[in-house]
Amino acid sequence: MTQPLAGAKSVGTENELDIRGLFRVLWQGKLWIVGIALGFALLALAYTFFAKQEWSATAITDRPTVNMLGGYY
C-alpha cells in the first residue's frame, strides 16, 4: 500500500524545468533580444533629444547674521 504508483514517477519528472533548454532557446534568439534592446535604447535616446525640457528652481536666501556664521567655525 505504501509503494509508489508506476506512472507517478514519470509525472513528477515531466513537471521539471529544463534550464539547458531554456538557455538554448534564449541563445538561439539572441539577435532578436539584442535588436529589440537596441531599438528601445535608440527610441529613448531620440526622445531625450527631441523632448521639451521642463524644469525650474526657486530659492529664497537671506543674509547671514553673526550668530549663524559662528556655527561654521
PDB file of N, CA and C in Angstrom:
ATOM      1  N   MET A   1       0.802  -1.196   0.000  1.00  0.00           N
ATOM      2  CA  MET A   1       0.000   0.000   0.000  1.00  0.00           C
ATOM      3  C   MET A   1       0.843   1.258   0.000  1.00  0.00           C
ATOM      4  N   THR A   2       2.057   1.211   0.504  1.00  0.00           N
ATOM      5  CA  THR A   2       2.899   2.400   0.537  1.00  0.00           C
ATOM      6  C   THR A   2       3.824   2.489  -0.663  1.00  0.00           C
ATOM      7  N   GLN A   3       3.717   1.575  -1.596  1.00  0.00           N
ATOM      8  CA  GLN A   3       4.577   1.615  -2.778  1.00  0.00           C
ATOM      9  C   GLN A   3       4.057   2.672  -3.752  1.00  0.00           C
ATOM     10  N   PRO A   4       4.978   3.426  -4.401  1.00  0.00           N
ATOM     11  CA  PRO A   4       4.527   4.442  -5.365  1.00  0.00           C
ATOM     12  C   PRO A   4       3.911   3.785  -6.589  1.00  0.00           C
ATOM     13  N   LEU A   5       3.032   4.498  -7.205  1.00  0.00           N
ATOM     14  CA  LEU A   5       2.407   4.006  -8.420  1.00  0.00           C
ATOM     15  C   LEU A   5       3.420   4.009  -9.558  1.00  0.00           C
ATOM     16  N   ALA A   6       3.189   3.156 -10.528  1.00  0.00           N
ATOM     17  CA  ALA A   6       4.131   3.023 -11.642  1.00  0.00           C
ATOM     18  C   ALA A   6       4.181   4.305 -12.476  1.00  0.00           C
ATOM     19  N   GLY A   7       3.073   4.961 -12.680  1.00  0.00           N
ATOM     20  CA  GLY A   7       3.035   6.172 -13.500  1.00  0.00           C
ATOM     21  C   GLY A   7       3.360   7.439 -12.739  1.00  0.00           C
ATOM     22  N   ALA A   8       3.461   7.384 -11.432  1.00  0.00           N
ATOM     23  CA  ALA A   8       3.689   8.591 -10.636  1.00  0.00           C
ATOM     24  C   ALA A   8       5.081   9.161 -10.850  1.00  0.00           C
ATOM     25  N   LYS A   9       6.071   8.317 -11.079  1.00  0.00           N
ATOM     26  CA  LYS A   9       7.440   8.798 -11.270  1.00  0.00           C
ATOM     27  C   LYS A   9       7.566   9.601 -12.559  1.00  0.00           C
ATOM     28  N   SER A  10       6.951   9.155 -13.624  1.00  0.00           N
ATOM     29  CA  SER A  10       7.051   9.872 -14.892  1.00  0.00           C
ATOM     30  C   SER A  10       6.304  11.205 -14.837  1.00  0.00           C
ATOM     31  N   VAL A  11       5.236  11.294 -14.063  1.00  0.00           N
ATOM     32  CA  VAL A  11       4.501  12.551 -13.939  1.00  0.00           C
ATOM     33  C   VAL A  11       5.349  13.574 -13.199  1.00  0.00           C
ATOM     34  N   GLY A  12       6.115  13.154 -12.188  1.00  0.00           N
ATOM     35  CA  GLY A  12       6.959  14.067 -11.431  1.00  0.00           C
ATOM     36  C   GLY A  12       8.091  14.629 -12.269  1.00  0.00           C
ATOM     37  N   THR A  13       8.664  13.839 -13.168  1.00  0.00           N
ATOM     38  CA  THR A  13       9.771  14.327 -13.986  1.00  0.00           C
ATOM     39  C   THR A  13       9.294  15.214 -15.124  1.00  0.00           C
ATOM     40  N   GLU A  14       8.045  15.105 -15.539  1.00  0.00           N
ATOM     41  CA  GLU A  14       7.534  15.971 -16.597  1.00  0.00           C
ATOM     42  C   GLU A  14       7.351  17.400 -16.107  1.00  0.00           C
ATOM     43  N   ASN A  15       7.239  17.592 -14.816  1.00  0.00           N
ATOM     44  CA  ASN A  15       6.982  18.907 -14.247  1.00  0.00           C
ATOM     45  C   ASN A  15       8.266  19.685 -13.967  1.00  0.00           C
ATOM     46  N   GLU A  16       9.424  19.144 -14.301  1.00  0.00           N
ATOM     47  CA  GLU A  16      10.694  19.813 -14.035  1.00  0.00           C
ATOM     48  C   GLU A  16      10.984  20.865 -15.096  1.00  0.00           C
ATOM     49  N   LEU A  17      11.771  21.855 -14.717  1.00  0.00           N
ATOM     50  CA  LEU A  17      12.160  22.930 -15.622  1.00  0.00           C
ATOM     51  C   LEU A  17      13.473  22.557 -16.302  1.00  0.00           C
ATOM     52  N   ASP A  18      13.509  22.649 -17.619  1.00  0.00           N
ATOM     53  CA  ASP A  18      14.709  22.320 -18.386  1.00  0.00           C
ATOM     54  C   ASP A  18      15.528  23.599 -18.570  1.00  0.00           C
ATOM     55  N   ILE A  19      16.508  23.815 -17.683  1.00  0.00           N
ATOM     56  CA  ILE A  19      17.313  25.040 -17.718  1.00  0.00           C
ATOM     57  C   ILE A  19      18.167  25.091 -18.982  1.00  0.00           C
ATOM     58  N   ARG A  20      18.767  23.981 -19.335  1.00  0.00           N
ATOM     59  CA  ARG A  20      19.590  23.967 -20.561  1.00  0.00           C
ATOM     60  C   ARG A  20      18.756  24.287 -21.788  1.00  0.00           C
ATOM     61  N   GLY A  21      17.577  23.721 -21.854  1.00  0.00           N
ATOM     62  CA  GLY A  21      16.702  24.003 -22.990  1.00  0.00           C
ATOM     63  C   GLY A  21      16.290  25.459 -23.038  1.00  0.00           C
ATOM     64  N   LEU A  22      16.015  26.030 -21.872  1.00  0.00           N
ATOM     65  CA  LEU A  22      15.641  27.440 -21.802  1.00  0.00           C
ATOM     66  C   LEU A  22      16.779  28.330 -22.287  1.00  0.00           C
ATOM     67  N   PHE A  23      17.992  28.083 -21.808  1.00  0.00           N
ATOM     68  CA  PHE A  23      19.135  28.887 -22.250  1.00  0.00           C
ATOM     69  C   PHE A  23      19.465  28.647 -23.719  1.00  0.00           C
ATOM     70  N   ARG A  24      19.234  27.447 -24.202  1.00  0.00           N
ATOM     71  CA  ARG A  24      19.481  27.154 -25.616  1.00  0.00           C
ATOM     72  C   ARG A  24      18.537  27.979 -26.491  1.00  0.00           C
ATOM     73  N   VAL A  25      17.278  28.049 -26.105  1.00  0.00           N
ATOM     74  CA  VAL A  25      16.305  28.836 -26.871  1.00  0.00           C
ATOM     75  C   VAL A  25      16.648  30.322 -26.801  1.00  0.00           C
ATOM     76  N   LEU A  26      17.035  30.804 -25.618  1.00  0.00           N
ATOM     77  CA  LEU A  26      17.424  32.211 -25.493  1.00  0.00           C
ATOM     78  C   LEU A  26      18.669  32.519 -26.316  1.00  0.00           C
ATOM     79  N   TRP A  27      19.626  31.599 -26.349  1.00  0.00           N
ATOM     80  CA  TRP A  27      20.853  31.822 -27.111  1.00  0.00           C
ATOM     81  C   TRP A  27      20.560  31.837 -28.607  1.00  0.00           C
ATOM     82  N   GLN A  28      19.622  31.005 -29.050  1.00  0.00           N
ATOM     83  CA  GLN A  28      19.263  30.995 -30.467  1.00  0.00           C
ATOM     84  C   GLN A  28      18.561  32.293 -30.870  1.00  0.00           C
ATOM     85  N   GLY A  29      17.865  32.915 -29.941  1.00  0.00           N
ATOM     86  CA  GLY A  29      17.168  34.158 -30.245  1.00  0.00           C
ATOM     87  C   GLY A  29      17.906  35.391 -29.774  1.00  0.00           C
ATOM     88  N   LYS A  30      19.218  35.274 -29.604  1.00  0.00           N
ATOM     89  CA  LYS A  30      19.994  36.398 -29.061  1.00  0.00           C
ATOM     90  C   LYS A  30      19.971  37.615 -29.980  1.00  0.00           C
ATOM     91  N   LEU A  31      19.910  37.415 -31.282  1.00  0.00           N
ATOM     92  CA  LEU A  31      19.869  38.563 -32.191  1.00  0.00           C
ATOM     93  C   LEU A  31      18.565  39.339 -32.030  1.00  0.00           C
ATOM     94  N   TRP A  32      17.468  38.648 -31.829  1.00  0.00           N
ATOM     95  CA  TRP A  32      16.195  39.319 -31.581  1.00  0.00           C
ATOM     96  C   TRP A  32      16.251  40.099 -30.272  1.00  0.00           C
ATOM     97  N   ILE A  33      16.808  39.486 -29.244  1.00  0.00           N
ATOM     98  CA  ILE A  33      16.872  40.134 -27.935  1.00  0.00           C
ATOM     99  C   ILE A  33      17.733  41.393 -28.002  1.00  0.00           C
ATOM    100  N   VAL A  34      18.907  41.286 -28.611  1.00  0.00           N
ATOM    101  CA  VAL A  34      19.807  42.437 -28.729  1.00  0.00           C
ATOM    102  C   VAL A  34      19.192  43.503 -29.633  1.00  0.00           C
ATOM    103  N   GLY A  35      18.560  43.086 -30.712  1.00  0.00           N
ATOM    104  CA  GLY A  35      17.938  44.040 -31.624  1.00  0.00           C
ATOM    105  C   GLY A  35      16.817  44.830 -30.976  1.00  0.00           C
ATOM    106  N   ILE A  36      15.973  44.152 -30.224  1.00  0.00           N
ATOM    107  CA  ILE A  36      14.874  44.842 -29.546  1.00  0.00           C
ATOM    108  C   ILE A  36      15.416  45.782 -28.472  1.00  0.00           C
ATOM    109  N   ALA A  37      16.435  45.344 -27.733  1.00  0.00           N
ATOM    110  CA  ALA A  37      17.031  46.204 -26.701  1.00  0.00           C
ATOM    111  C   ALA A  37      17.655  47.448 -27.335  1.00  0.00           C
ATOM    112  N   LEU A  38      18.365  47.285 -28.444  1.00  0.00           N
ATOM    113  CA  LEU A  38      18.952  48.440 -29.131  1.00  0.00           C
ATOM    114  C   LEU A  38      17.879  49.358 -29.700  1.00  0.00           C
ATOM    115  N   GLY A  39      16.806  48.782 -30.204  1.00  0.00           N
ATOM    116  CA  GLY A  39      15.710  49.594 -30.723  1.00  0.00           C
ATOM    117  C   GLY A  39      15.105  50.485 -29.650  1.00  0.00           C
ATOM    118  N   PHE A  40      14.841  49.904 -28.476  1.00  0.00           N
ATOM    119  CA  PHE A  40      14.290  50.711 -27.391  1.00  0.00           C
ATOM    120  C   PHE A  40      15.305  51.737 -26.889  1.00  0.00           C
ATOM    121  N   ALA A  41      16.585  51.392 -26.896  1.00  0.00           N
ATOM    122  CA  ALA A  41      17.607  52.351 -26.475  1.00  0.00           C
ATOM    123  C   ALA A  41      17.665  53.529 -27.450  1.00  0.00           C
ATOM    124  N   LEU A  42      17.564  53.254 -28.740  1.00  0.00           N
ATOM    125  CA  LEU A  42      17.566  54.334 -29.729  1.00  0.00           C
ATOM    126  C   LEU A  42      16.316  55.201 -29.614  1.00  0.00           C
ATOM    127  N   LEU A  43      15.171  54.581 -29.341  1.00  0.00           N
ATOM    128  CA  LEU A  43      13.956  55.368 -29.127  1.00  0.00           C
ATOM    129  C   LEU A  43      14.087  56.269 -27.905  1.00  0.00           C
ATOM    130  N   ALA A  44      14.666  55.759 -26.842  1.00  0.00           N
ATOM    131  CA  ALA A  44      14.861  56.566 -25.635  1.00  0.00           C
ATOM    132  C   ALA A  44      15.836  57.705 -25.898  1.00  0.00           C
ATOM    133  N   LEU A  45      16.894  57.435 -26.658  1.00  0.00           N
ATOM    134  CA  LEU A  45      17.860  58.475 -26.992  1.00  0.00           C
ATOM    135  C   LEU A  45      17.217  59.563 -27.851  1.00  0.00           C
ATOM    136  N   ALA A  46      16.421  59.154 -28.824  1.00  0.00           N
ATOM    137  CA  ALA A  46      15.733  60.133 -29.665  1.00  0.00           C
ATOM    138  C   ALA A  46      14.765  60.970 -28.839  1.00  0.00           C
ATOM    139  N   TYR A  47      14.092  60.354 -27.893  1.00  0.00           N
ATOM    140  CA  TYR A  47      13.170  61.103 -27.032  1.00  0.00           C
ATOM    141  C   TYR A  47      13.912  62.147 -26.210  1.00  0.00           C
ATOM    142  N   THR A  48      15.094  61.803 -25.709  1.00  0.00           N
ATOM    143  CA  THR A  48      15.834  62.768 -24.893  1.00  0.00           C
ATOM    144  C   THR A  48      16.297  63.966 -25.721  1.00  0.00           C
ATOM    145  N   PHE A  49      16.548  63.773 -27.002  1.00  0.00           N
ATOM    146  CA  PHE A  49      16.980  64.891 -27.837  1.00  0.00           C
ATOM    147  C   PHE A  49      15.816  65.794 -28.248  1.00  0.00           C
ATOM    148  N   PHE A  50      14.644  65.221 -28.471  1.00  0.00           N
ATOM    149  CA  PHE A  50      13.535  65.994 -29.024  1.00  0.00           C
ATOM    150  C   PHE A  50      12.491  66.411 -27.994  1.00  0.00           C
ATOM    151  N   ALA A  51      12.542  65.891 -26.799  1.00  0.00           N
ATOM    152  CA  ALA A  51      11.556  66.260 -25.781  1.00  0.00           C
ATOM    153  C   ALA A  51      11.867  67.650 -25.232  1.00  0.00           C
ATOM    154  N   LYS A  52      10.821  68.390 -24.946  1.00  0.00           N
ATOM    155  CA  LYS A  52      10.981  69.730 -24.391  1.00  0.00           C
ATOM    156  C   LYS A  52      11.397  69.613 -22.926  1.00  0.00           C
ATOM    157  N   GLN A  53      12.411  70.388 -22.553  1.00  0.00           N
ATOM    158  CA  GLN A  53      12.874  70.368 -21.165  1.00  0.00           C
ATOM    159  C   GLN A  53      11.931  71.190 -20.311  1.00  0.00           C
ATOM    160  N   GLU A  54      11.484  70.603 -19.229  1.00  0.00           N
ATOM    161  CA  GLU A  54      10.606  71.304 -18.301  1.00  0.00           C
ATOM    162  C   GLU A  54      11.183  71.164 -16.905  1.00  0.00           C
ATOM    163  N   TRP A  55      11.805  72.227 -16.430  1.00  0.00           N
ATOM    164  CA  TRP A  55      12.338  72.228 -15.071  1.00  0.00           C
ATOM    165  C   TRP A  55      12.425  73.656 -14.585  1.00  0.00           C
ATOM    166  N   SER A  56      12.379  73.823 -13.308  1.00  0.00           N
ATOM    167  CA  SER A  56      12.513  75.147 -12.705  1.00  0.00           C
ATOM    168  C   SER A  56      13.005  74.977 -11.277  1.00  0.00           C
ATOM    169  N   ALA A  57      13.565  76.051 -10.769  1.00  0.00           N
ATOM    170  CA  ALA A  57      14.058  76.039  -9.392  1.00  0.00           C
ATOM    171  C   ALA A  57      13.868  77.426  -8.801  1.00  0.00           C
ATOM    172  N   THR A  58      13.477  77.467  -7.559  1.00  0.00           N
ATOM    173  CA  THR A  58      13.352  78.735  -6.850  1.00  0.00           C
ATOM    174  C   THR A  58      14.068  78.610  -5.517  1.00  0.00           C
ATOM    175  N   ALA A  59      14.649  79.711  -5.085  1.00  0.00           N
ATOM    176  CA  ALA A  59      15.357  79.714  -3.806  1.00  0.00           C
ATOM    177  C   ALA A  59      15.166  81.065  -3.138  1.00  0.00           C
ATOM    178  N   ILE A  60      15.011  81.032  -1.850  1.00  0.00           N
ATOM    179  CA  ILE A  60      14.902  82.257  -1.060  1.00  0.00           C
ATOM    180  C   ILE A  60      16.073  82.260  -0.087  1.00  0.00           C
ATOM    181  N   THR A  61      16.876  83.301  -0.159  1.00  0.00           N
ATOM    182  CA  THR A  61      18.038  83.398   0.731  1.00  0.00           C
ATOM    183  C   THR A  61      17.967  84.687   1.523  1.00  0.00           C
ATOM    184  N   ASP A  62      18.608  84.698   2.647  1.00  0.00           N
ATOM    185  CA  ASP A  62      18.739  85.924   3.428  1.00  0.00           C
ATOM    186  C   ASP A  62      20.183  86.046   3.895  1.00  0.00           C
ATOM    187  N   ARG A  63      20.557  87.242   4.248  1.00  0.00           N
ATOM    188  CA  ARG A  63      21.939  87.490   4.658  1.00  0.00           C
ATOM    189  C   ARG A  63      22.208  86.806   5.985  1.00  0.00           C
ATOM    190  N   PRO A  64      23.356  86.164   6.118  1.00  0.00           N
ATOM    191  CA  PRO A  64      23.668  85.508   7.389  1.00  0.00           C
ATOM    192  C   PRO A  64      23.995  86.527   8.475  1.00  0.00           C
ATOM    193  N   THR A  65      23.643  86.175   9.661  1.00  0.00           N
ATOM    194  CA  THR A  65      23.977  87.030  10.806  1.00  0.00           C
ATOM    195  C   THR A  65      25.235  86.491  11.470  1.00  0.00           C
ATOM    196  N   VAL A  66      25.735  87.227  12.424  1.00  0.00           N
ATOM    197  CA  VAL A  66      26.938  86.800  13.137  1.00  0.00           C
ATOM    198  C   VAL A  66      26.677  85.493  13.872  1.00  0.00           C
ATOM    199  N   ASN A  67      25.503  85.334  14.426  1.00  0.00           N
ATOM    200  CA  ASN A  67      25.174  84.094  15.135  1.00  0.00           C
ATOM    201  C   ASN A  67      25.180  82.886  14.200  1.00  0.00           C
ATOM    202  N   MET A  68      24.709  83.073  12.973  1.00  0.00           N
ATOM    203  CA  MET A  68      24.702  81.978  12.003  1.00  0.00           C
ATOM    204  C   MET A  68      26.121  81.605  11.593  1.00  0.00           C
ATOM    205  N   LEU A  69      26.986  82.599  11.394  1.00  0.00           N
ATOM    206  CA  LEU A  69      28.360  82.327  10.986  1.00  0.00           C
ATOM    207  C   LEU A  69      29.170  81.684  12.099  1.00  0.00           C
ATOM    208  N   GLY A  70      28.812  81.904  13.337  1.00  0.00           N
ATOM    209  CA  GLY A  70      29.554  81.325  14.447  1.00  0.00           C
ATOM    210  C   GLY A  70      29.480  79.809  14.479  1.00  0.00           C
ATOM    211  N   GLY A  71      28.472  79.229  13.914  1.00  0.00           N
ATOM    212  CA  GLY A  71      28.340  77.772  13.896  1.00  0.00           C
ATOM    213  C   GLY A  71      29.272  77.090  12.908  1.00  0.00           C
ATOM    214  N   TYR A  72      29.814  77.809  11.947  1.00  0.00           N
ATOM    215  CA  TYR A  72      30.676  77.212  10.930  1.00  0.00           C
ATOM    216  C   TYR A  72      32.130  77.117  11.360  1.00  0.00           C
ATOM    217  N   TYR A  73      32.532  77.891  12.354  1.00  0.00           N
ATOM    218  CA  TYR A  73      33.955  77.926  12.725  1.00  0.00           C
ATOM    219  C   TYR A  73      34.207  77.263  14.012  1.00  0.00           C
TER     220      TYR A  73
END
